[in-house]
Each structure stands twice: as C-alpha cells, then as structure tokens.
C-alpha cells in the first residue's frame, strides 16, 4: 500500500478530487444513494470522503453501500477506501458507537471545523489569545483520539491564512499529533507536505 499524503484536497460535492495515492477522492454525505456512489466509482474514485461522519453506524452503512456499488461497477470488493470527515462531535473513542473497528475501509479521520461552525452557529472559533474556543478544542481533541484508537491518521481542518500564519498553524497541528491537513487550495499542498513530514 502506498503511503497516504499529508495534504488532502477534498473536492466539492459531486466532483472528483485530484490525484491521490489510492486514486481520485469523491465527497459524499451519509445519505448518499447507490446511483451517486456508482457514479463516483465509474468516474474513477477509489476513496470516498464521507462528510458528516460521527458514528460507527455511519461508517458501516457507507461500507455496505460501497460493497454493492463495487459489485455493480465490477470493482474488487473492498477496493474503495473511506476518509471519515467529522465535525468532531464523536462518541467516546472506546465506546461501541465509535468509528473504531467498524470497517477495514477506514484510512483516516478528518476534522472539519467549518462543519462544527455551522452546527453550533458559532461566530468565533478562536479566543482573544488565538486558541480554539472550548467547544472547538474539544471537538479537535476528539478527532485526534478517535483516529488514534482506530489506528488511522488524523487530518486537521482546512484554514485560510497568509503563508506565515498557515505555516505556524501547521507546525502546531503537527506537534499536537495530526498526520496532515486538508488544503484550502492547491497552493497549500506543498506547505502541508513539507511541514507535516517533519513530524
């Protein structure tokens, strides 16, 4: 198996992402239908970025649908990987409802603070000192812990900033234990790959 990239560029819904060691990435939501999954596989996607993933049930449902979609698209069973995109509102990592052990397809857990911002209706995600506010810090930590328990890499949320601020954020994220990060745009990919690889 080829190593996972440190930088992920997640496509808009309905579109396939750029090159990835496992092939193209397709963003889907937990309620995606079989035709949508078949369309993604037919377009060459070999990794599904499952938005809104919170529990093992979300992961298991997608894994089951993918097994059917793979059969219908004449793809090998289990050949499509899953990246779990979460807002960080997750069950305890060791609980029966967690993502841990629910599917061998899971290759990474990705925290998306934008999703949490929408859920909470938050107007601010940082304190005056530049730290995450308590809810965001807790969700970010939950993502790290869940990924560790599942034995897969954790990816930090995208962040738009100037190059120096972004680099500082990446170093802190790396030191906190994140394997990599979602790139907000293609220009951030090289920064992410370089800085997280120094972990």
Short mmCIF file of N, CA and C in Angstrom, two decimals:
data_model
loop_
_atom_site.label_atom_id
_atom_site.label_comp_id
_atom_site.label_asym_id
_atom_site.label_seq_id
_atom_site.Cartn_x
_atom_site.Cartn_y
_atom_site.Cartn_z
N UNK A 1 0.84 -1.19 0.00
CA UNK A 1 0.00 0.00 0.00
C UNK A 1 0.88 1.25 0.00
N UNK A 2 0.55 2.17 -0.87
CA UNK A 2 1.31 3.42 -0.92
C UNK A 2 0.99 4.27 0.31
N UNK A 3 1.96 5.05 0.77
CA UNK A 3 1.68 5.89 1.94
C UNK A 3 0.65 6.96 1.63
N UNK A 4 -0.11 7.33 2.65
CA UNK A 4 -1.11 8.39 2.47
C UNK A 4 -0.41 9.74 2.36
N UNK A 5 -1.01 10.66 1.63
CA UNK A 5 -0.43 12.00 1.54
C UNK A 5 -0.66 12.77 2.83
N UNK A 6 0.19 13.75 3.09
CA UNK A 6 -0.03 14.62 4.25
C UNK A 6 -1.09 15.67 3.94
N UNK A 7 -1.22 16.05 2.69
CA UNK A 7 -2.19 17.06 2.27
C UNK A 7 -3.33 16.42 1.50
N UNK A 8 -4.55 16.77 1.87
CA UNK A 8 -5.74 16.31 1.16
C UNK A 8 -6.45 17.52 0.56
N UNK A 9 -6.81 17.42 -0.70
CA UNK A 9 -7.60 18.46 -1.34
C UNK A 9 -8.96 17.83 -1.65
N UNK A 10 -9.92 18.13 -0.79
CA UNK A 10 -11.24 17.50 -0.90
C UNK A 10 -12.08 18.26 -1.91
N UNK A 11 -12.67 17.55 -2.88
CA UNK A 11 -13.45 18.22 -3.93
C UNK A 11 -14.81 18.67 -3.43
N UNK A 12 -15.45 19.52 -4.22
CA UNK A 12 -16.83 19.92 -3.94
C UNK A 12 -17.74 18.71 -4.17
N UNK A 13 -18.92 18.68 -3.55
CA UNK A 13 -19.84 17.57 -3.76
C UNK A 13 -20.13 17.33 -5.24
N UNK A 14 -20.15 16.05 -5.61
CA UNK A 14 -20.44 15.69 -6.99
C UNK A 14 -19.25 15.75 -7.92
N UNK A 15 -18.10 16.17 -7.39
CA UNK A 15 -16.91 16.24 -8.22
C UNK A 15 -15.85 15.31 -7.68
N UNK A 16 -14.97 14.88 -8.56
CA UNK A 16 -13.88 14.02 -8.13
C UNK A 16 -12.64 14.86 -7.89
N UNK A 17 -11.91 14.52 -6.85
CA UNK A 17 -10.73 15.28 -6.49
C UNK A 17 -9.52 14.92 -7.32
N UNK A 18 -8.42 15.63 -7.07
CA UNK A 18 -7.18 15.41 -7.81
C UNK A 18 -6.47 14.14 -7.41
N UNK A 19 -5.28 13.97 -7.95
CA UNK A 19 -4.51 12.75 -7.75
C UNK A 19 -4.33 12.44 -6.27
N UNK A 20 -4.35 11.17 -5.95
CA UNK A 20 -4.25 10.65 -4.59
C UNK A 20 -3.58 9.28 -4.75
N UNK A 21 -2.74 8.86 -3.80
CA UNK A 21 -2.08 7.57 -3.96
C UNK A 21 -3.04 6.41 -4.18
N UNK A 22 -4.28 6.54 -3.70
CA UNK A 22 -5.27 5.49 -3.90
C UNK A 22 -6.21 5.82 -5.07
N UNK A 23 -5.97 6.91 -5.75
CA UNK A 23 -6.84 7.32 -6.84
C UNK A 23 -7.59 8.58 -6.49
N UNK A 24 -8.66 8.87 -7.23
CA UNK A 24 -9.43 10.08 -7.00
C UNK A 24 -10.27 10.01 -5.74
N UNK A 25 -10.55 11.18 -5.17
CA UNK A 25 -11.40 11.29 -3.98
C UNK A 25 -12.75 11.86 -4.39
N UNK A 26 -13.82 11.27 -3.88
CA UNK A 26 -15.16 11.80 -4.12
C UNK A 26 -15.80 12.12 -2.78
N UNK A 27 -16.36 13.32 -2.64
CA UNK A 27 -17.03 13.73 -1.41
C UNK A 27 -18.50 13.31 -1.47
N UNK A 28 -18.94 12.58 -0.45
CA UNK A 28 -20.34 12.17 -0.37
C UNK A 28 -20.85 12.44 1.05
N UNK A 29 -22.17 12.45 1.21
CA UNK A 29 -22.73 12.61 2.55
C UNK A 29 -23.32 11.28 3.01
N UNK A 30 -23.64 11.15 4.31
CA UNK A 30 -24.12 9.87 4.82
C UNK A 30 -25.39 9.36 4.16
N UNK A 31 -26.17 10.25 3.54
CA UNK A 31 -27.43 9.85 2.91
C UNK A 31 -27.28 9.60 1.41
N UNK A 32 -26.05 9.49 0.94
CA UNK A 32 -25.83 9.28 -0.49
C UNK A 32 -26.51 8.01 -0.97
N UNK A 33 -27.04 8.07 -2.17
CA UNK A 33 -27.76 6.94 -2.75
C UNK A 33 -26.82 6.07 -3.57
N UNK A 34 -27.29 4.88 -3.90
CA UNK A 34 -26.49 3.97 -4.70
C UNK A 34 -26.12 4.57 -6.07
N UNK A 35 -27.04 5.23 -6.77
CA UNK A 35 -26.65 5.84 -8.06
C UNK A 35 -25.51 6.84 -7.91
N UNK A 36 -25.51 7.62 -6.82
CA UNK A 36 -24.45 8.60 -6.61
C UNK A 36 -23.11 7.91 -6.37
N UNK A 37 -23.13 6.83 -5.60
CA UNK A 37 -21.88 6.09 -5.35
C UNK A 37 -21.39 5.41 -6.62
N UNK A 38 -22.29 4.83 -7.37
CA UNK A 38 -21.89 4.18 -8.62
C UNK A 38 -21.29 5.20 -9.59
N UNK A 39 -21.88 6.39 -9.62
CA UNK A 39 -21.36 7.44 -10.49
C UNK A 39 -19.94 7.83 -10.07
N UNK A 40 -19.71 7.92 -8.75
CA UNK A 40 -18.38 8.27 -8.26
C UNK A 40 -17.36 7.19 -8.63
N UNK A 41 -17.73 5.93 -8.45
CA UNK A 41 -16.81 4.85 -8.79
C UNK A 41 -16.56 4.77 -10.29
N UNK A 42 -17.61 4.98 -11.07
CA UNK A 42 -17.47 4.95 -12.52
C UNK A 42 -16.55 6.06 -13.01
N UNK A 43 -16.52 7.17 -12.26
CA UNK A 43 -15.65 8.30 -12.64
C UNK A 43 -14.20 8.07 -12.20
N UNK A 44 -13.96 6.98 -11.49
CA UNK A 44 -12.58 6.65 -11.11
C UNK A 44 -12.23 6.85 -9.66
N UNK A 45 -13.21 7.25 -8.84
CA UNK A 45 -12.91 7.47 -7.42
C UNK A 45 -12.55 6.15 -6.75
N UNK A 46 -11.48 6.16 -5.98
CA UNK A 46 -11.12 4.99 -5.20
C UNK A 46 -11.08 5.32 -3.71
N UNK A 47 -11.40 6.57 -3.37
CA UNK A 47 -11.51 6.99 -1.98
C UNK A 47 -12.77 7.83 -1.82
N UNK A 48 -13.58 7.49 -0.84
CA UNK A 48 -14.79 8.24 -0.54
C UNK A 48 -14.53 9.09 0.70
N UNK A 49 -14.73 10.40 0.58
CA UNK A 49 -14.66 11.28 1.73
C UNK A 49 -16.08 11.42 2.26
N UNK A 50 -16.34 10.76 3.39
CA UNK A 50 -17.70 10.70 3.94
C UNK A 50 -17.94 11.87 4.87
N UNK A 51 -18.64 12.88 4.37
CA UNK A 51 -18.95 14.07 5.17
C UNK A 51 -19.99 13.74 6.23
N UNK A 52 -19.94 14.46 7.35
CA UNK A 52 -20.94 14.27 8.40
C UNK A 52 -20.83 12.96 9.14
N UNK A 53 -19.67 12.34 9.11
CA UNK A 53 -19.48 11.04 9.77
C UNK A 53 -19.25 11.27 11.27
N UNK A 54 -20.07 10.62 12.09
CA UNK A 54 -19.93 10.75 13.54
C UNK A 54 -19.83 9.41 14.26
N UNK A 55 -20.52 8.41 13.77
CA UNK A 55 -20.57 7.14 14.49
C UNK A 55 -20.14 5.97 13.62
N UNK A 56 -19.93 4.84 14.29
CA UNK A 56 -19.61 3.62 13.56
C UNK A 56 -20.72 3.20 12.62
N UNK A 57 -21.97 3.54 12.97
CA UNK A 57 -23.10 3.20 12.10
C UNK A 57 -23.00 3.93 10.77
N UNK A 58 -22.58 5.20 10.79
CA UNK A 58 -22.38 5.95 9.55
C UNK A 58 -21.35 5.26 8.67
N UNK A 59 -20.26 4.84 9.29
CA UNK A 59 -19.18 4.19 8.57
C UNK A 59 -19.61 2.84 8.02
N UNK A 60 -20.32 2.06 8.85
CA UNK A 60 -20.76 0.73 8.41
C UNK A 60 -21.76 0.82 7.26
N UNK A 61 -22.66 1.81 7.33
CA UNK A 61 -23.63 1.96 6.25
C UNK A 61 -22.93 2.25 4.93
N UNK A 62 -21.95 3.17 4.97
CA UNK A 62 -21.25 3.50 3.74
C UNK A 62 -20.44 2.31 3.23
N UNK A 63 -19.83 1.57 4.14
CA UNK A 63 -19.05 0.40 3.73
C UNK A 63 -19.95 -0.63 3.04
N UNK A 64 -21.15 -0.82 3.56
CA UNK A 64 -22.10 -1.77 2.97
C UNK A 64 -22.54 -1.32 1.58
N UNK A 65 -22.87 -0.03 1.46
CA UNK A 65 -23.26 0.50 0.16
C UNK A 65 -22.13 0.39 -0.86
N UNK A 66 -20.91 0.62 -0.40
CA UNK A 66 -19.77 0.53 -1.31
C UNK A 66 -19.56 -0.90 -1.80
N UNK A 67 -19.82 -1.87 -0.95
CA UNK A 67 -19.68 -3.27 -1.38
C UNK A 67 -20.62 -3.56 -2.55
N UNK A 68 -21.85 -3.06 -2.45
CA UNK A 68 -22.81 -3.26 -3.53
C UNK A 68 -22.40 -2.47 -4.77
N UNK A 69 -21.99 -1.21 -4.57
CA UNK A 69 -21.59 -0.38 -5.70
C UNK A 69 -20.38 -0.97 -6.42
N UNK A 70 -19.44 -1.50 -5.66
CA UNK A 70 -18.26 -2.13 -6.28
C UNK A 70 -18.66 -3.33 -7.12
N UNK A 71 -19.58 -4.14 -6.61
CA UNK A 71 -20.03 -5.30 -7.37
C UNK A 71 -20.72 -4.87 -8.66
N UNK A 72 -21.55 -3.84 -8.57
CA UNK A 72 -22.29 -3.38 -9.75
C UNK A 72 -21.39 -2.69 -10.77
N UNK A 73 -20.27 -2.12 -10.30
CA UNK A 73 -19.34 -1.44 -11.20
C UNK A 73 -18.15 -2.33 -11.56
N UNK A 74 -18.24 -3.61 -11.19
CA UNK A 74 -17.18 -4.58 -11.49
C UNK A 74 -15.84 -4.14 -10.90
N UNK A 75 -15.89 -3.67 -9.67
CA UNK A 75 -14.67 -3.29 -8.95
C UNK A 75 -14.40 -4.33 -7.87
N UNK A 76 -13.13 -4.57 -7.53
CA UNK A 76 -12.83 -5.56 -6.49
C UNK A 76 -13.46 -5.18 -5.15
N UNK A 77 -13.96 -6.17 -4.44
CA UNK A 77 -14.54 -5.95 -3.11
C UNK A 77 -13.51 -5.32 -2.17
N UNK A 78 -13.91 -4.24 -1.52
CA UNK A 78 -13.03 -3.59 -0.55
C UNK A 78 -12.01 -2.66 -1.15
N UNK A 79 -12.11 -2.40 -2.46
CA UNK A 79 -11.08 -1.58 -3.12
C UNK A 79 -11.28 -0.08 -2.92
N UNK A 80 -12.44 0.33 -2.39
CA UNK A 80 -12.71 1.74 -2.19
C UNK A 80 -12.53 2.10 -0.72
N UNK A 81 -11.61 3.01 -0.46
CA UNK A 81 -11.31 3.42 0.92
C UNK A 81 -12.25 4.53 1.37
N UNK A 82 -12.32 4.74 2.69
CA UNK A 82 -13.16 5.79 3.26
C UNK A 82 -12.33 6.71 4.15
N UNK A 83 -12.47 8.01 3.91
CA UNK A 83 -11.97 9.04 4.83
C UNK A 83 -13.19 9.57 5.58
N UNK A 84 -13.17 9.50 6.90
CA UNK A 84 -14.31 9.97 7.69
C UNK A 84 -14.14 11.45 8.00
N UNK A 85 -14.96 12.29 7.39
CA UNK A 85 -14.95 13.73 7.67
C UNK A 85 -15.94 14.00 8.79
N UNK A 86 -15.48 14.61 9.87
CA UNK A 86 -16.33 14.81 11.02
C UNK A 86 -16.24 16.23 11.57
N UNK A 87 -17.33 16.66 12.20
CA UNK A 87 -17.30 17.94 12.89
C UNK A 87 -16.67 17.81 14.27
N UNK A 88 -16.36 16.57 14.66
CA UNK A 88 -15.72 16.33 15.94
C UNK A 88 -16.70 16.01 17.05
N UNK A 89 -18.01 16.00 16.75
CA UNK A 89 -19.00 15.57 17.74
C UNK A 89 -19.07 14.06 17.64
N UNK A 90 -18.22 13.40 18.41
CA UNK A 90 -17.99 11.96 18.27
C UNK A 90 -18.24 11.23 19.59
N UNK A 91 -18.63 9.95 19.51
CA UNK A 91 -18.75 9.16 20.73
C UNK A 91 -17.36 8.97 21.36
N UNK A 92 -17.31 8.56 22.60
CA UNK A 92 -16.03 8.25 23.23
C UNK A 92 -15.31 7.21 22.38
N UNK A 93 -13.99 7.38 22.16
CA UNK A 93 -13.27 6.51 21.24
C UNK A 93 -13.39 5.01 21.52
N UNK A 94 -13.57 4.63 22.79
CA UNK A 94 -13.66 3.21 23.13
C UNK A 94 -15.10 2.70 23.22
N UNK A 95 -16.07 3.56 22.91
CA UNK A 95 -17.47 3.15 23.04
C UNK A 95 -17.92 2.32 21.84
N UNK A 96 -18.99 1.53 22.01
CA UNK A 96 -19.49 0.71 20.89
C UNK A 96 -19.94 1.53 19.69
N UNK A 97 -20.27 2.81 19.92
CA UNK A 97 -20.76 3.65 18.82
C UNK A 97 -19.63 4.34 18.04
N UNK A 98 -18.39 4.18 18.49
CA UNK A 98 -17.28 4.90 17.85
C UNK A 98 -16.94 4.31 16.49
N UNK A 99 -16.03 4.99 15.79
CA UNK A 99 -15.58 4.53 14.47
C UNK A 99 -14.62 3.36 14.56
N UNK A 100 -14.08 3.12 15.74
CA UNK A 100 -13.04 2.11 15.92
C UNK A 100 -13.51 0.71 15.55
N UNK A 101 -12.79 0.09 14.64
CA UNK A 101 -13.05 -1.29 14.28
C UNK A 101 -14.29 -1.54 13.46
N UNK A 102 -14.93 -0.50 12.96
CA UNK A 102 -16.20 -0.67 12.26
C UNK A 102 -16.03 -0.99 10.77
N UNK A 103 -14.90 -0.67 10.18
CA UNK A 103 -14.67 -1.01 8.77
C UNK A 103 -13.18 -0.96 8.44
N UNK A 104 -12.73 -1.98 7.75
CA UNK A 104 -11.34 -2.01 7.29
C UNK A 104 -11.11 -0.99 6.19
N UNK A 105 -12.16 -0.40 5.66
CA UNK A 105 -12.02 0.61 4.61
C UNK A 105 -11.53 1.96 5.15
N UNK A 106 -11.69 2.19 6.45
CA UNK A 106 -11.33 3.48 7.03
C UNK A 106 -9.82 3.69 6.96
N UNK A 107 -9.40 4.80 6.31
CA UNK A 107 -7.97 5.08 6.19
C UNK A 107 -7.57 6.38 6.86
N UNK A 108 -8.55 7.15 7.37
CA UNK A 108 -8.21 8.40 8.04
C UNK A 108 -9.45 9.07 8.60
N UNK A 109 -9.24 9.88 9.67
CA UNK A 109 -10.32 10.67 10.26
C UNK A 109 -9.94 12.13 10.08
N UNK A 110 -10.84 12.90 9.52
CA UNK A 110 -10.56 14.29 9.14
C UNK A 110 -11.47 15.23 9.92
N UNK A 111 -10.86 16.18 10.66
CA UNK A 111 -11.67 17.17 11.38
C UNK A 111 -11.95 18.35 10.47
N UNK A 112 -13.23 18.71 10.41
CA UNK A 112 -13.63 19.87 9.61
C UNK A 112 -14.32 20.87 10.51
N UNK A 113 -13.57 21.87 10.99
CA UNK A 113 -14.15 22.86 11.90
C UNK A 113 -15.23 23.71 11.22
N UNK A 114 -15.22 23.76 9.89
CA UNK A 114 -16.27 24.50 9.18
C UNK A 114 -17.64 23.87 9.44
N UNK A 115 -17.65 22.53 9.48
CA UNK A 115 -18.90 21.83 9.75
C UNK A 115 -19.37 22.10 11.17
N UNK A 116 -18.44 22.11 12.12
CA UNK A 116 -18.81 22.40 13.51
C UNK A 116 -19.30 23.84 13.66
N UNK A 117 -18.69 24.75 12.92
CA UNK A 117 -19.14 26.14 12.94
C UNK A 117 -20.60 26.25 12.51
N UNK A 118 -20.96 25.50 11.48
CA UNK A 118 -22.35 25.51 11.01
C UNK A 118 -23.29 24.89 12.04
N UNK A 119 -22.88 23.78 12.64
CA UNK A 119 -23.72 23.09 13.62
C UNK A 119 -23.99 23.99 14.82
N UNK A 120 -22.95 24.65 15.32
CA UNK A 120 -23.08 25.48 16.51
C UNK A 120 -23.61 26.88 16.21
N UNK A 121 -23.52 27.30 14.96
CA UNK A 121 -23.86 28.67 14.62
C UNK A 121 -22.89 29.64 15.26
N UNK A 122 -21.64 29.19 15.40
CA UNK A 122 -20.62 29.99 16.09
C UNK A 122 -20.18 31.17 15.24
N UNK A 123 -19.98 32.29 15.90
CA UNK A 123 -19.49 33.48 15.21
C UNK A 123 -17.99 33.65 15.40
N UNK A 124 -17.42 32.88 16.33
CA UNK A 124 -15.98 32.93 16.57
C UNK A 124 -15.49 31.55 16.96
N UNK A 125 -14.32 31.18 16.44
CA UNK A 125 -13.76 29.87 16.77
C UNK A 125 -12.49 29.99 17.61
N UNK A 126 -11.95 31.21 17.74
CA UNK A 126 -10.73 31.43 18.50
C UNK A 126 -10.97 32.39 19.67
N UNK A 127 -10.20 32.19 20.73
CA UNK A 127 -10.22 33.12 21.86
C UNK A 127 -9.37 34.34 21.51
N UNK A 128 -9.35 35.31 22.42
CA UNK A 128 -8.53 36.51 22.19
C UNK A 128 -7.04 36.16 22.14
N UNK A 129 -6.65 35.05 22.77
CA UNK A 129 -5.25 34.62 22.76
C UNK A 129 -4.89 33.81 21.53
N UNK A 130 -5.87 33.56 20.66
CA UNK A 130 -5.59 32.81 19.45
C UNK A 130 -5.75 31.31 19.59
N UNK A 131 -6.24 30.85 20.75
CA UNK A 131 -6.50 29.42 20.94
C UNK A 131 -7.92 29.09 20.48
N UNK A 132 -8.18 27.80 20.22
CA UNK A 132 -9.53 27.39 19.90
C UNK A 132 -10.43 27.64 21.10
N UNK A 133 -11.66 28.03 20.85
CA UNK A 133 -12.62 28.12 21.94
C UNK A 133 -12.90 26.71 22.45
N UNK A 134 -13.51 26.60 23.62
CA UNK A 134 -13.60 25.30 24.30
C UNK A 134 -14.29 24.22 23.46
N UNK A 135 -15.40 24.56 22.81
CA UNK A 135 -16.11 23.56 22.02
C UNK A 135 -15.26 23.06 20.85
N UNK A 136 -14.55 23.98 20.21
CA UNK A 136 -13.72 23.59 19.06
C UNK A 136 -12.49 22.81 19.51
N UNK A 137 -11.92 23.19 20.64
CA UNK A 137 -10.78 22.45 21.17
C UNK A 137 -11.19 21.02 21.53
N UNK A 138 -12.37 20.87 22.11
CA UNK A 138 -12.84 19.54 22.49
C UNK A 138 -13.10 18.67 21.26
N UNK A 139 -13.72 19.26 20.23
CA UNK A 139 -14.02 18.50 19.01
C UNK A 139 -12.73 18.09 18.29
N UNK A 140 -11.77 18.98 18.29
CA UNK A 140 -10.48 18.69 17.64
C UNK A 140 -9.77 17.56 18.38
N UNK A 141 -9.79 17.61 19.71
CA UNK A 141 -9.17 16.56 20.51
C UNK A 141 -9.89 15.22 20.31
N UNK A 142 -11.21 15.26 20.21
CA UNK A 142 -11.97 14.03 19.99
C UNK A 142 -11.61 13.38 18.67
N UNK A 143 -11.35 14.20 17.66
CA UNK A 143 -10.94 13.66 16.36
C UNK A 143 -9.59 12.97 16.46
N UNK A 144 -8.65 13.60 17.14
CA UNK A 144 -7.33 13.00 17.33
C UNK A 144 -7.42 11.68 18.08
N UNK A 145 -8.17 11.66 19.16
CA UNK A 145 -8.28 10.46 19.99
C UNK A 145 -8.97 9.32 19.24
N UNK A 146 -10.01 9.66 18.49
CA UNK A 146 -10.73 8.64 17.72
C UNK A 146 -9.83 8.02 16.67
N UNK A 147 -9.08 8.86 15.96
CA UNK A 147 -8.16 8.35 14.94
C UNK A 147 -7.10 7.45 15.57
N UNK A 148 -6.59 7.86 16.73
CA UNK A 148 -5.56 7.06 17.41
C UNK A 148 -6.11 5.70 17.80
N UNK A 149 -7.33 5.67 18.35
CA UNK A 149 -7.94 4.40 18.74
C UNK A 149 -8.24 3.52 17.54
N UNK A 150 -8.57 4.15 16.41
CA UNK A 150 -8.88 3.39 15.19
C UNK A 150 -7.61 2.96 14.45
N UNK A 151 -6.47 3.52 14.86
CA UNK A 151 -5.20 3.15 14.22
C UNK A 151 -5.03 3.73 12.83
N UNK A 152 -5.63 4.92 12.61
CA UNK A 152 -5.52 5.57 11.31
C UNK A 152 -5.05 7.01 11.52
N UNK A 153 -4.53 7.67 10.48
CA UNK A 153 -4.07 9.05 10.62
C UNK A 153 -5.22 10.03 10.88
N UNK A 154 -4.90 11.09 11.61
CA UNK A 154 -5.84 12.19 11.81
C UNK A 154 -5.40 13.37 10.96
N UNK A 155 -6.37 14.00 10.29
CA UNK A 155 -6.10 15.18 9.47
C UNK A 155 -6.79 16.39 10.08
N UNK A 156 -6.08 17.50 10.12
CA UNK A 156 -6.62 18.72 10.70
C UNK A 156 -7.47 19.47 9.67
N UNK A 157 -8.24 20.40 10.19
CA UNK A 157 -9.19 21.17 9.39
C UNK A 157 -8.47 22.15 8.45
N UNK A 158 -9.10 22.47 7.33
CA UNK A 158 -8.53 23.49 6.45
C UNK A 158 -8.57 24.85 7.12
N UNK A 159 -7.66 25.70 6.70
CA UNK A 159 -7.61 27.04 7.27
C UNK A 159 -7.02 27.99 6.24
N UNK A 160 -7.71 29.07 5.99
CA UNK A 160 -7.23 30.08 5.05
C UNK A 160 -6.49 31.17 5.82
N UNK A 161 -5.22 31.37 5.47
CA UNK A 161 -4.40 32.38 6.14
C UNK A 161 -3.24 32.71 5.23
N UNK A 162 -2.49 33.78 5.59
CA UNK A 162 -1.30 34.06 4.79
C UNK A 162 -0.28 32.96 5.05
N UNK A 163 0.75 32.91 4.23
CA UNK A 163 1.68 31.78 4.25
C UNK A 163 2.36 31.59 5.61
N UNK A 164 2.79 32.67 6.23
CA UNK A 164 3.48 32.57 7.52
C UNK A 164 2.55 32.05 8.62
N UNK A 165 1.34 32.61 8.70
CA UNK A 165 0.39 32.16 9.71
C UNK A 165 -0.02 30.71 9.46
N UNK A 166 -0.18 30.36 8.20
CA UNK A 166 -0.56 28.99 7.87
C UNK A 166 0.55 28.03 8.27
N UNK A 167 1.80 28.40 8.01
CA UNK A 167 2.93 27.55 8.37
C UNK A 167 2.99 27.34 9.89
N UNK A 168 2.78 28.41 10.65
CA UNK A 168 2.77 28.29 12.11
C UNK A 168 1.65 27.38 12.58
N UNK A 169 0.49 27.51 11.96
CA UNK A 169 -0.65 26.67 12.31
C UNK A 169 -0.35 25.20 12.02
N UNK A 170 0.30 24.95 10.89
CA UNK A 170 0.64 23.57 10.52
C UNK A 170 1.64 22.97 11.51
N UNK A 171 2.63 23.75 11.92
CA UNK A 171 3.61 23.24 12.88
C UNK A 171 2.95 22.88 14.21
N UNK A 172 2.06 23.75 14.66
CA UNK A 172 1.35 23.47 15.92
C UNK A 172 0.48 22.23 15.78
N UNK A 173 -0.23 22.13 14.66
CA UNK A 173 -1.08 20.98 14.40
C UNK A 173 -0.26 19.70 14.38
N UNK A 174 0.87 19.73 13.70
CA UNK A 174 1.76 18.57 13.64
C UNK A 174 2.21 18.18 15.04
N UNK A 175 2.60 19.17 15.84
CA UNK A 175 3.07 18.90 17.20
C UNK A 175 1.96 18.35 18.09
N UNK A 176 0.72 18.71 17.77
CA UNK A 176 -0.42 18.19 18.53
C UNK A 176 -0.72 16.73 18.19
N UNK A 177 -0.19 16.25 17.07
CA UNK A 177 -0.38 14.85 16.71
C UNK A 177 -1.09 14.58 15.41
N UNK A 178 -1.45 15.64 14.68
CA UNK A 178 -2.10 15.43 13.39
C UNK A 178 -1.09 14.96 12.35
N UNK A 179 -1.51 14.03 11.53
CA UNK A 179 -0.67 13.46 10.47
C UNK A 179 -0.55 14.41 9.28
N UNK A 180 -1.64 15.12 9.01
CA UNK A 180 -1.69 16.01 7.85
C UNK A 180 -2.87 16.95 7.97
N UNK A 181 -3.26 17.52 6.83
CA UNK A 181 -4.29 18.56 6.88
C UNK A 181 -5.03 18.63 5.54
N UNK A 182 -6.26 19.12 5.59
CA UNK A 182 -6.97 19.44 4.36
C UNK A 182 -6.41 20.76 3.83
N UNK A 183 -6.08 20.80 2.57
CA UNK A 183 -5.61 22.03 1.94
C UNK A 183 -6.81 22.85 1.49
N UNK A 184 -6.79 24.13 1.82
CA UNK A 184 -7.87 25.02 1.39
C UNK A 184 -7.77 25.31 -0.11
N UNK A 185 -6.57 25.23 -0.65
CA UNK A 185 -6.34 25.41 -2.08
C UNK A 185 -5.05 24.70 -2.46
N UNK A 186 -4.80 24.59 -3.75
CA UNK A 186 -3.65 23.84 -4.23
C UNK A 186 -2.32 24.43 -3.76
N UNK A 187 -2.29 25.74 -3.51
CA UNK A 187 -1.05 26.39 -3.09
C UNK A 187 -0.59 25.92 -1.71
N UNK A 188 -1.52 25.43 -0.88
CA UNK A 188 -1.15 24.99 0.46
C UNK A 188 -0.57 23.58 0.49
N UNK A 189 -0.72 22.84 -0.57
CA UNK A 189 -0.32 21.43 -0.56
C UNK A 189 1.17 21.26 -0.26
N UNK A 190 2.01 22.03 -0.92
CA UNK A 190 3.46 21.89 -0.71
C UNK A 190 3.84 22.26 0.72
N UNK A 191 3.20 23.28 1.28
CA UNK A 191 3.49 23.68 2.66
C UNK A 191 3.12 22.55 3.62
N UNK A 192 1.95 21.98 3.43
CA UNK A 192 1.49 20.89 4.29
C UNK A 192 2.42 19.69 4.17
N UNK A 193 2.71 19.29 2.94
CA UNK A 193 3.56 18.10 2.75
C UNK A 193 4.92 18.30 3.39
N UNK A 194 5.49 19.49 3.29
CA UNK A 194 6.82 19.75 3.83
C UNK A 194 6.81 19.79 5.35
N UNK A 195 5.84 20.50 5.94
CA UNK A 195 5.86 20.72 7.39
C UNK A 195 5.41 19.49 8.18
N UNK A 196 4.38 18.80 7.73
CA UNK A 196 3.92 17.63 8.48
C UNK A 196 4.88 16.45 8.34
N UNK A 197 5.62 16.41 7.26
CA UNK A 197 6.58 15.31 7.06
C UNK A 197 7.73 15.38 8.05
N UNK A 198 7.90 16.53 8.72
CA UNK A 198 8.99 16.67 9.70
C UNK A 198 8.62 16.15 11.07
N UNK A 199 7.43 15.60 11.18
CA UNK A 199 6.98 15.11 12.49
C UNK A 199 7.89 14.00 13.01
#
